[in-house]
mmCIF file of C-alpha atoms in Angstrom:
data_model
loop_
_atom_site.group_PDB
_atom_site.id
_atom_site.type_symbol
_atom_site.label_atom_id
_atom_site.label_comp_id
_atom_site.label_asym_id
_atom_site.label_seq_id
_atom_site.Cartn_x
_atom_site.Cartn_y
_atom_site.Cartn_z
ATOM 1 C CA MET C 15 81.703 141.240 98.349
ATOM 2 C CA ASN C 16 83.667 140.477 95.205
ATOM 3 C CA ALA C 17 87.040 138.053 95.830
ATOM 4 C CA SER C 18 88.634 140.937 93.335
ATOM 5 C CA LYS C 19 87.920 143.329 96.387
ATOM 6 C CA ARG C 20 89.157 140.936 98.991
ATOM 7 C CA THR C 21 91.989 142.816 101.171
ATOM 8 C CA THR C 22 94.768 140.934 102.334
ATOM 9 C CA PRO C 23 94.897 140.781 106.167
ATOM 10 C CA ARG C 24 97.819 142.800 107.871
ATOM 11 C CA THR C 25 100.284 141.110 109.845
ATOM 12 C CA SER C 26 102.772 142.090 112.535
ATOM 13 C CA GLY C 27 106.339 140.894 111.857
ATOM 14 C CA VAL C 28 110.034 141.608 112.323
ATOM 15 C CA THR C 29 112.762 141.239 109.740
ATOM 16 C CA LEU C 30 115.715 138.955 111.377
ATOM 17 C CA ARG C 31 119.161 139.972 109.300
ATOM 18 C CA THR C 32 122.595 138.060 109.368
ATOM 19 C CA GLY C 33 124.917 139.033 106.759
ATOM 20 C CA GLY C 34 123.579 139.430 102.985
ATOM 21 C CA LEU C 35 120.360 137.115 104.500
ATOM 22 C CA SER C 36 116.922 138.345 105.542
ATOM 23 C CA LEU C 37 114.253 136.123 106.991
ATOM 24 C CA ARG C 38 110.589 137.921 107.689
ATOM 25 C CA LEU C 39 109.376 136.249 111.159
ATOM 26 C CA ASP C 40 105.601 136.619 111.615
ATOM 27 C CA VAL C 41 105.673 137.516 115.610
ATOM 28 C CA ARG C 42 101.543 137.021 116.219
ATOM 29 C CA GLY C 43 101.849 133.647 114.168
ATOM 30 C CA ALA C 44 104.583 132.093 115.892
ATOM 31 C CA VAL C 45 103.395 133.035 118.836
ATOM 32 C CA VAL C 46 99.390 131.376 117.857
ATOM 33 C CA GLY C 47 101.374 128.289 116.627
ATOM 34 C CA LEU C 48 103.275 128.272 119.983
ATOM 35 C CA LEU C 49 100.151 128.196 121.858
ATOM 36 C CA LEU C 50 97.964 126.014 119.846
ATOM 37 C CA LEU C 51 100.825 123.434 120.319
ATOM 38 C CA ALA C 52 100.997 124.117 124.479
ATOM 39 C CA VAL C 53 96.693 123.441 124.114
ATOM 40 C CA ALA C 54 97.161 120.142 122.128
ATOM 41 C CA LEU C 55 100.119 118.867 124.717
ATOM 42 C CA ALA C 56 98.038 120.098 127.606
ATOM 43 C CA MET C 57 94.626 117.895 126.216
ATOM 44 C CA SER C 58 96.979 115.280 125.834
ATOM 45 C CA VAL C 59 97.603 115.026 129.532
ATOM 46 C CA VAL C 60 94.218 115.431 130.705
ATOM 47 C CA LEU C 61 93.539 112.786 127.668
ATOM 48 C CA ILE C 62 95.696 110.170 129.144
ATOM 49 C CA GLY C 63 94.371 110.646 132.572
ATOM 50 C CA THR C 64 90.581 110.154 131.345
ATOM 51 C CA GLY C 65 89.030 106.992 131.576
ATOM 52 C CA ASP C 66 88.115 103.838 133.675
ATOM 53 C CA PHE C 67 91.085 104.794 135.733
ATOM 54 C CA PRO C 68 91.494 107.896 136.043
ATOM 55 C CA MET C 69 94.458 110.206 136.767
ATOM 56 C CA ALA C 70 95.330 113.551 137.913
ATOM 57 C CA PRO C 71 97.569 115.861 135.128
ATOM 58 C CA ALA C 72 100.369 115.626 137.863
ATOM 59 C CA ASP C 73 100.079 112.063 138.152
ATOM 60 C CA VAL C 74 100.394 111.810 134.403
ATOM 61 C CA LEU C 75 103.554 114.277 133.863
ATOM 62 C CA ASN C 76 105.210 111.826 137.150
ATOM 63 C CA THR C 77 104.347 108.119 135.091
ATOM 64 C CA LEU C 78 105.542 110.180 131.656
ATOM 65 C CA ALA C 79 108.640 110.947 133.626
ATOM 66 C CA GLY C 80 109.193 107.701 134.786
ATOM 67 C CA ASN C 81 108.260 108.061 138.412
ATOM 68 C CA GLY C 82 104.795 106.242 138.452
ATOM 69 C CA THR C 83 103.782 103.053 139.937
ATOM 70 C CA MET C 84 103.902 100.061 137.842
ATOM 71 C CA ALA C 85 100.105 100.105 137.089
ATOM 72 C CA GLN C 86 100.503 103.517 136.173
ATOM 73 C CA ASP C 87 103.466 102.772 133.710
ATOM 74 C CA PHE C 88 101.027 100.456 132.361
ATOM 75 C CA ILE C 89 97.964 102.268 132.200
ATOM 76 C CA VAL C 90 100.115 105.109 130.431
ATOM 77 C CA HIS C 91 102.532 103.802 128.515
ATOM 78 C CA ASP C 92 100.899 100.742 127.011
ATOM 79 C CA LEU C 93 96.934 101.810 127.176
ATOM 80 C CA ARG C 94 96.679 105.360 126.689
ATOM 81 C CA LEU C 95 99.827 106.948 125.142
ATOM 82 C CA PRO C 96 99.578 105.373 122.104
ATOM 83 C CA ARG C 97 96.110 106.384 121.389
ATOM 84 C CA VAL C 98 97.084 110.132 122.530
ATOM 85 C CA LEU C 99 100.198 109.876 120.256
ATOM 86 C CA VAL C 100 97.942 108.727 117.370
ATOM 87 C CA GLY C 101 95.471 111.279 117.525
ATOM 88 C CA LEU C 102 97.880 114.251 117.709
ATOM 89 C CA LEU C 103 99.614 112.552 114.542
ATOM 90 C CA VAL C 104 96.135 112.536 113.035
ATOM 91 C CA GLY C 105 95.021 115.686 114.014
ATOM 92 C CA ALA C 106 98.769 117.458 112.577
ATOM 93 C CA ALA C 107 98.731 115.434 109.562
ATOM 94 C CA LEU C 108 94.976 116.371 108.742
ATOM 95 C CA GLY C 109 95.181 119.921 109.590
ATOM 96 C CA LEU C 110 98.807 120.163 107.571
ATOM 97 C CA ALA C 111 97.062 118.725 104.501
ATOM 98 C CA GLY C 112 94.050 120.948 104.361
ATOM 99 C CA ALA C 113 96.032 123.725 104.335
ATOM 100 C CA VAL C 114 97.937 122.662 101.430
ATOM 101 C CA PHE C 115 94.936 122.028 99.329
ATOM 102 C CA GLN C 116 92.927 124.902 100.773
ATOM 103 C CA SER C 117 95.986 127.356 99.540
ATOM 104 C CA ILE C 118 96.571 125.047 96.123
ATOM 105 C CA SER C 119 92.801 125.765 95.119
ATOM 106 C CA ARG C 120 92.726 129.171 96.746
ATOM 107 C CA ASN C 121 89.353 127.954 97.936
ATOM 108 C CA PRO C 122 88.593 127.151 101.838
ATOM 109 C CA LEU C 123 86.346 123.916 100.593
ATOM 110 C CA GLY C 124 89.542 122.639 98.955
ATOM 111 C CA SER C 125 90.164 120.270 102.208
ATOM 112 C CA PRO C 126 90.967 116.432 101.532
ATOM 113 C CA ASP C 127 87.740 115.306 102.806
ATOM 114 C CA VAL C 128 85.735 117.396 100.604
ATOM 115 C CA ILE C 129 87.526 116.517 97.268
ATOM 116 C CA GLY C 130 87.481 113.073 97.990
ATOM 117 C CA PHE C 131 91.161 111.633 99.242
ATOM 118 C CA GLY C 132 89.723 110.673 102.700
ATOM 119 C CA GLN C 133 86.782 108.635 100.775
ATOM 120 C CA GLY C 134 89.848 107.243 97.943
ATOM 121 C CA SER C 135 91.445 105.900 101.158
ATOM 122 C CA ALA C 136 88.161 104.591 103.033
ATOM 123 C CA ALA C 137 87.504 102.503 99.191
ATOM 124 C CA GLY C 138 91.074 101.057 99.497
ATOM 125 C CA ALA C 139 90.544 99.926 103.063
ATOM 126 C CA LEU C 140 87.136 98.753 102.294
ATOM 127 C CA THR C 141 88.660 96.451 99.441
ATOM 128 C CA VAL C 142 91.090 94.935 101.798
ATOM 129 C CA ILE C 143 88.421 94.264 104.302
ATOM 130 C CA VAL C 144 85.391 93.264 102.555
ATOM 131 C CA LEU C 145 87.276 91.056 99.292
ATOM 132 C CA PHE C 146 90.515 89.781 101.296
ATOM 133 C CA GLN C 147 89.344 89.598 104.589
ATOM 134 C CA GLY C 148 92.697 91.542 105.291
ATOM 135 C CA ASN C 149 94.598 92.111 108.560
ATOM 136 C CA PRO C 150 95.284 95.693 109.663
ATOM 137 C CA ALA C 151 98.079 96.074 108.576
ATOM 138 C CA GLU C 152 96.922 94.919 105.053
ATOM 139 C CA VAL C 153 93.888 97.368 105.732
ATOM 140 C CA ALA C 154 96.313 100.243 106.082
ATOM 141 C CA THR C 155 98.251 99.331 103.044
ATOM 142 C CA GLY C 156 94.994 99.549 100.827
ATOM 143 C CA ALA C 157 93.821 103.057 102.923
ATOM 144 C CA ILE C 158 97.248 104.748 101.601
ATOM 145 C CA CYS C 159 97.022 103.180 97.811
ATOM 146 C CA GLY C 160 93.172 103.754 97.844
ATOM 147 C CA GLY C 161 94.217 107.673 98.585
ATOM 148 C CA LEU C 162 97.288 107.556 96.166
ATOM 149 C CA LEU C 163 95.217 106.252 93.281
ATOM 150 C CA THR C 164 92.190 109.038 93.775
ATOM 151 C CA GLY C 165 95.040 111.945 93.916
ATOM 152 C CA VAL C 166 96.532 110.553 90.546
ATOM 153 C CA GLY C 167 92.648 110.134 89.600
ATOM 154 C CA VAL C 168 91.163 113.809 90.597
ATOM 155 C CA TYR C 169 94.896 115.130 89.597
ATOM 156 C CA VAL C 170 94.611 113.673 85.948
ATOM 157 C CA LEU C 171 90.988 114.917 85.644
ATOM 158 C CA ALA C 172 91.437 118.623 87.153
ATOM 159 C CA TRP C 173 94.303 119.287 84.808
ATOM 160 C CA ARG C 174 93.594 121.444 81.648
ATOM 161 C CA ARG C 175 96.902 123.601 80.903
ATOM 162 C CA GLY C 176 97.384 123.299 84.578
ATOM 163 C CA ILE C 177 95.280 122.794 87.681
ATOM 164 C CA HIS C 178 92.463 125.667 88.555
ATOM 165 C CA GLY C 179 91.242 125.568 91.602
ATOM 166 C CA TYR C 180 87.751 125.552 91.444
ATOM 167 C CA ARG C 181 88.162 122.688 88.972
ATOM 168 C CA LEU C 182 89.762 120.749 91.241
ATOM 169 C CA VAL C 183 87.355 121.536 94.114
ATOM 170 C CA LEU C 184 84.340 120.349 91.670
ATOM 171 C CA VAL C 185 86.036 117.226 90.137
ATOM 172 C CA GLY C 186 87.011 115.902 93.612
ATOM 173 C CA ILE C 187 83.610 116.710 94.783
ATOM 174 C CA GLY C 188 82.646 114.350 92.312
ATOM 175 C CA ALA C 189 85.182 112.247 92.511
ATOM 176 C CA THR C 190 83.809 111.815 96.899
ATOM 177 C CA ALA C 191 80.289 111.016 95.262
ATOM 178 C CA MET C 192 81.237 108.311 93.349
ATOM 179 C CA LEU C 193 83.391 106.848 95.898
ATOM 180 C CA ALA C 194 80.551 107.102 98.356
ATOM 181 C CA ALA C 195 78.607 105.058 96.280
ATOM 182 C CA VAL C 196 81.750 102.146 95.791
ATOM 183 C CA ASN C 197 81.981 102.234 99.511
ATOM 184 C CA GLY C 198 78.062 101.379 100.092
ATOM 185 C CA TYR C 199 78.219 98.818 97.656
ATOM 186 C CA LEU C 200 81.132 97.109 99.256
ATOM 187 C CA LEU C 201 79.123 97.223 102.112
ATOM 188 C CA THR C 202 75.869 95.722 100.953
ATOM 189 C CA LYS C 203 78.275 92.746 99.452
ATOM 190 C CA ALA C 204 80.276 92.326 102.701
ATOM 191 C CA ASP C 205 79.436 89.272 105.428
ATOM 192 C CA LEU C 206 77.884 90.244 108.615
ATOM 193 C CA PRO C 207 80.884 90.136 110.409
ATOM 194 C CA ASP C 208 83.072 91.909 107.733
ATOM 195 C CA ALA C 209 80.238 94.583 107.478
ATOM 196 C CA THR C 210 80.240 95.322 111.180
ATOM 197 C CA ARG C 211 84.136 95.769 111.008
ATOM 198 C CA ALA C 212 84.158 97.873 107.967
ATOM 199 C CA VAL C 213 80.939 100.263 109.596
ATOM 200 C CA VAL C 214 83.097 100.614 112.832
ATOM 201 C CA TRP C 215 86.198 101.550 110.873
ATOM 202 C CA LEU C 216 84.759 104.166 108.429
ATOM 203 C CA THR C 217 83.068 106.149 111.318
ATOM 204 C CA GLY C 218 86.774 107.249 112.110
ATOM 205 C CA SER C 219 87.616 106.572 116.036
ATOM 206 C CA LEU C 220 91.096 106.321 118.142
ATOM 207 C CA ASN C 221 89.768 103.100 120.147
ATOM 208 C CA GLY C 222 91.970 100.188 120.345
ATOM 209 C CA ARG C 223 95.167 102.064 118.782
ATOM 210 C CA ASP C 224 98.471 101.246 119.837
ATOM 211 C CA TRP C 225 102.267 101.470 118.590
ATOM 212 C CA ASN C 226 101.261 100.003 115.830
ATOM 213 C CA GLN C 227 99.776 102.632 114.811
ATOM 214 C CA VAL C 228 102.081 105.243 116.244
ATOM 215 C CA TRP C 229 105.390 104.479 114.621
ATOM 216 C CA PRO C 230 104.511 104.116 110.776
ATOM 217 C CA LEU C 231 102.576 107.526 110.689
ATOM 218 C CA ALA C 232 105.399 109.412 112.925
ATOM 219 C CA CYS C 233 107.802 108.124 110.612
ATOM 220 C CA VAL C 234 105.144 109.446 107.531
ATOM 221 C CA CYS C 235 105.014 112.859 108.851
ATOM 222 C CA ALA C 236 108.783 112.900 109.961
ATOM 223 C CA VAL C 237 109.771 112.843 106.600
ATOM 224 C CA LEU C 238 106.625 115.405 105.026
ATOM 225 C CA LEU C 239 106.524 117.642 107.441
ATOM 226 C CA PRO C 240 110.091 119.059 106.666
ATOM 227 C CA LEU C 241 109.174 118.571 103.107
ATOM 228 C CA ILE C 242 105.942 120.806 103.121
ATOM 229 C CA LEU C 243 107.844 123.339 105.119
ATOM 230 C CA GLY C 244 110.482 123.785 102.344
ATOM 231 C CA GLN C 245 107.872 124.468 99.911
ATOM 232 C CA ALA C 246 106.411 127.330 101.876
ATOM 233 C CA ARG C 247 107.165 129.876 99.955
ATOM 234 C CA GLY C 248 106.322 128.051 96.592
ATOM 235 C CA LEU C 249 102.819 127.822 97.904
ATOM 236 C CA ARG C 250 102.253 131.279 99.062
ATOM 237 C CA MET C 251 103.234 132.224 95.653
ATOM 238 C CA LEU C 252 100.880 129.681 94.313
ATOM 239 C CA GLU C 253 98.014 131.602 96.261
ATOM 240 C CA MET C 254 98.477 134.628 93.987
ATOM 241 C CA GLY C 255 97.951 132.623 90.993
ATOM 242 C CA ASP C 256 99.916 130.804 88.491
ATOM 243 C CA ASP C 257 101.049 133.916 86.690
ATOM 244 C CA SER C 258 102.564 135.704 89.682
ATOM 245 C CA ALA C 259 104.143 132.678 91.292
ATOM 246 C CA TYR C 260 105.706 132.166 87.341
ATOM 247 C CA ALA C 261 107.335 135.669 87.439
ATOM 248 C CA LEU C 262 108.611 135.359 90.893
ATOM 249 C CA GLY C 263 110.755 132.265 89.727
ATOM 250 C CA VAL C 264 108.298 129.358 90.936
ATOM 251 C CA ARG C 265 108.602 126.027 89.296
ATOM 252 C CA VAL C 266 104.375 126.088 89.364
ATOM 253 C CA GLU C 267 103.621 122.537 88.411
ATOM 254 C CA ARG C 268 106.063 120.682 90.133
ATOM 255 C CA THR C 269 105.760 122.811 93.081
ATOM 256 C CA ARG C 270 102.047 121.604 93.088
ATOM 257 C CA LEU C 271 102.633 117.856 92.371
ATOM 258 C CA VAL C 272 104.648 117.781 95.214
ATOM 259 C CA LEU C 273 102.686 119.567 97.592
ATOM 260 C CA MET C 274 99.491 117.590 96.098
ATOM 261 C CA PHE C 275 101.302 114.078 96.871
ATOM 262 C CA SER C 276 102.632 114.640 99.813
ATOM 263 C CA GLY C 277 99.156 116.283 101.033
ATOM 264 C CA VAL C 278 97.682 112.907 99.836
ATOM 265 C CA LEU C 279 99.782 110.875 101.513
ATOM 266 C CA LEU C 280 99.589 112.651 104.740
ATOM 267 C CA THR C 281 95.451 112.267 104.617
ATOM 268 C CA ALA C 282 95.812 108.473 103.368
ATOM 269 C CA SER C 283 98.476 107.814 106.230
ATOM 270 C CA ALA C 284 96.076 109.663 108.595
ATOM 271 C CA THR C 285 93.065 107.610 107.453
ATOM 272 C CA ALA C 286 94.907 104.687 107.736
ATOM 273 C CA ALA C 287 95.777 104.731 111.066
ATOM 274 C CA ALA C 288 92.590 106.282 112.777
ATOM 275 C CA GLY C 289 89.842 105.641 109.880
ATOM 276 C CA PRO C 290 88.311 108.811 107.951
ATOM 277 C CA VAL C 291 88.056 111.203 110.645
ATOM 278 C CA SER C 292 85.674 114.048 109.130
ATOM 279 C CA PHE C 293 86.041 117.839 108.886
ATOM 280 C CA VAL C 294 89.390 118.252 110.924
ATOM 281 C CA ALA C 295 91.290 119.052 107.284
ATOM 282 C CA LEU C 296 88.618 121.309 106.622
ATOM 283 C CA VAL C 297 88.144 123.557 109.913
ATOM 284 C CA ALA C 298 91.768 123.198 111.513
ATOM 285 C CA PRO C 299 93.831 125.802 108.545
ATOM 286 C CA GLN C 300 90.090 128.352 108.536
ATOM 287 C CA LEU C 301 90.542 128.320 112.223
ATOM 288 C CA ALA C 302 94.173 128.775 112.294
ATOM 289 C CA ARG C 303 93.939 131.711 109.881
ATOM 290 C CA ARG C 304 91.248 133.799 111.884
ATOM 291 C CA LEU C 305 93.476 133.502 114.983
ATOM 292 C CA THR C 306 96.682 134.095 113.075
ATOM 293 C CA ARG C 307 95.184 136.956 111.120
ATOM 294 C CA SER C 308 98.078 136.109 108.562
ATOM 295 C CA PRO C 309 97.835 135.249 104.738
ATOM 296 C CA GLY C 310 99.214 132.320 103.220
ATOM 297 C CA PRO C 311 99.030 128.716 104.244
ATOM 298 C CA ASN C 312 99.931 129.358 107.970
ATOM 299 C CA LEU C 313 101.280 125.312 107.973
ATOM 300 C CA LEU C 314 102.368 125.270 111.233
ATOM 301 C CA PRO C 315 99.533 126.851 113.375
ATOM 302 C CA ALA C 316 97.395 124.456 111.072
ATOM 303 C CA ALA C 317 99.170 121.641 112.134
ATOM 304 C CA TRP C 318 98.639 122.039 115.666
ATOM 305 C CA MET C 319 94.979 123.489 115.320
ATOM 306 C CA GLY C 320 94.183 120.100 114.230
ATOM 307 C CA ALA C 321 96.268 118.152 116.797
ATOM 308 C CA ALA C 322 94.519 120.270 119.487
ATOM 309 C CA LEU C 323 91.174 119.701 117.850
ATOM 310 C CA LEU C 324 91.177 116.195 117.634
ATOM 311 C CA VAL C 325 92.839 115.379 121.275
ATOM 312 C CA THR C 326 89.528 117.837 122.426
ATOM 313 C CA ALA C 327 86.952 115.719 120.292
ATOM 314 C CA ASP C 328 88.171 112.590 121.700
ATOM 315 C CA TRP C 329 88.402 113.691 125.036
ATOM 316 C CA SER C 330 84.979 115.402 124.814
ATOM 317 C CA ALA C 331 83.958 112.106 123.301
ATOM 318 C CA GLN C 332 84.910 110.181 126.134
ATOM 319 C CA ARG C 333 82.924 112.597 128.673
ATOM 320 C CA ALA C 334 80.147 113.902 126.944
ATOM 321 C CA PHE C 335 77.908 110.838 126.307
ATOM 322 C CA GLY C 336 77.948 108.965 129.915
ATOM 323 C CA ALA C 337 78.661 105.272 129.445
ATOM 324 C CA ASP C 338 78.745 105.436 125.917
ATOM 325 C CA GLN C 339 81.470 106.745 124.333
ATOM 326 C CA LEU C 340 81.100 108.448 120.873
ATOM 327 C CA PRO C 341 83.790 107.230 118.290
ATOM 328 C CA VAL C 342 85.702 110.735 117.473
ATOM 329 C CA GLY C 343 85.307 110.902 113.635
ATOM 330 C CA ALA C 344 81.362 110.781 115.089
ATOM 331 C CA LEU C 345 81.744 113.847 116.714
ATOM 332 C CA THR C 346 84.042 116.000 114.376
ATOM 333 C CA ALA C 347 81.601 114.895 111.856
ATOM 334 C CA MET C 348 78.449 116.588 113.639
ATOM 335 C CA LEU C 349 80.190 119.713 114.597
ATOM 336 C CA GLY C 350 82.518 119.789 111.294
ATOM 337 C CA GLY C 351 79.007 119.381 109.200
ATOM 338 C CA GLY C 352 77.562 122.615 111.041
ATOM 339 C CA TYR C 353 81.099 124.362 110.536
ATOM 340 C CA LEU C 354 80.759 123.421 106.782
ATOM 341 C CA LEU C 355 77.001 124.964 106.329
ATOM 342 C CA TRP C 356 78.610 128.295 107.914
ATOM 343 C CA LEU C 357 81.138 128.300 105.784
ATOM 344 C CA LEU C 358 78.910 128.255 102.807
ATOM 345 C CA VAL C 359 76.561 130.818 103.913
ATOM 346 C CA THR C 360 79.743 133.079 104.522
ATOM 347 C CA GLU C 361 81.282 132.504 101.037
ATOM 348 C CA ARG C 362 77.706 133.104 99.647
ATOM 349 C CA LYS C 363 77.458 136.184 101.246
ATOM 350 C CA ALA C 364 80.237 137.200 100.324
ATOM 351 C CA GLY C 365 79.848 136.546 96.706
ATOM 352 C CA ARG C 366 82.813 134.294 96.679
ATOM 353 C CA ILE C 367 80.456 131.126 95.488
#
């Protein structure tokens, strides 16, 4: 089926009116978002109770409420809770960034890890690890700088009297290939200890995460989430094309630039906290859209879906492979690669690629 023949999914909603103001509420989308948030929180409780010292969900909740033993307090608050919070924040950040870029590009392949921003963050971190033997804080700073520089480069190269979705995706795929080559070159030049450290980081993992990763990422999400939600109407209009958005009063380039900067910064911050966790940004918005059956970016459902996917993947990585705990990035890459192949086949059958 051609793109011009696609139909817009029907949505169930109610209109709230107060005085002269009216607000359209998508009931199904709101319910799906709340259910996804509940799933993410429930899996977080299960994940906190998973490990060499297993804890029942009731014990985890009692400990979080301040009623645990000294040993339980140490295990939960000092060892496991920071890891789970990093997982939730990274998953939410990647899901939200994926929804932003897929809406801007009007293409399901337009996620940050496909169009180069994850690789850019990895290149920045590898530069700090290999060339400067930086500490974790410096590596995180390098990842953020690398992601932002890649975002600027892709934006400039894709610009031609505006940003066209397919041009953005194609330029991003080219940037991904070039940056992957740079990352491989940096690994060949690293000493064995630095190379080992770099490979572990490149896999994407929540192992060893503590409060030092939680607070910076939480601050970034607290600032950028309201900013992106405030641009939700403009983002929804951009999905209809620049001309339609102009006609509806949207400042197209300003809105696109703010959203792209926010999405790149979310991706870079998530990568700085947990390494380049693949395919969450690609998969989460698509699954959220299928559950809500709603057009538009589905920003909050995509964020909660990303959080639920990542903590579930981390729990599976700890439980499904016996004594060998698989890094969560390796598991998301295996599952996400299969999803990408399915998506490509689906898009080709539909005549959109």
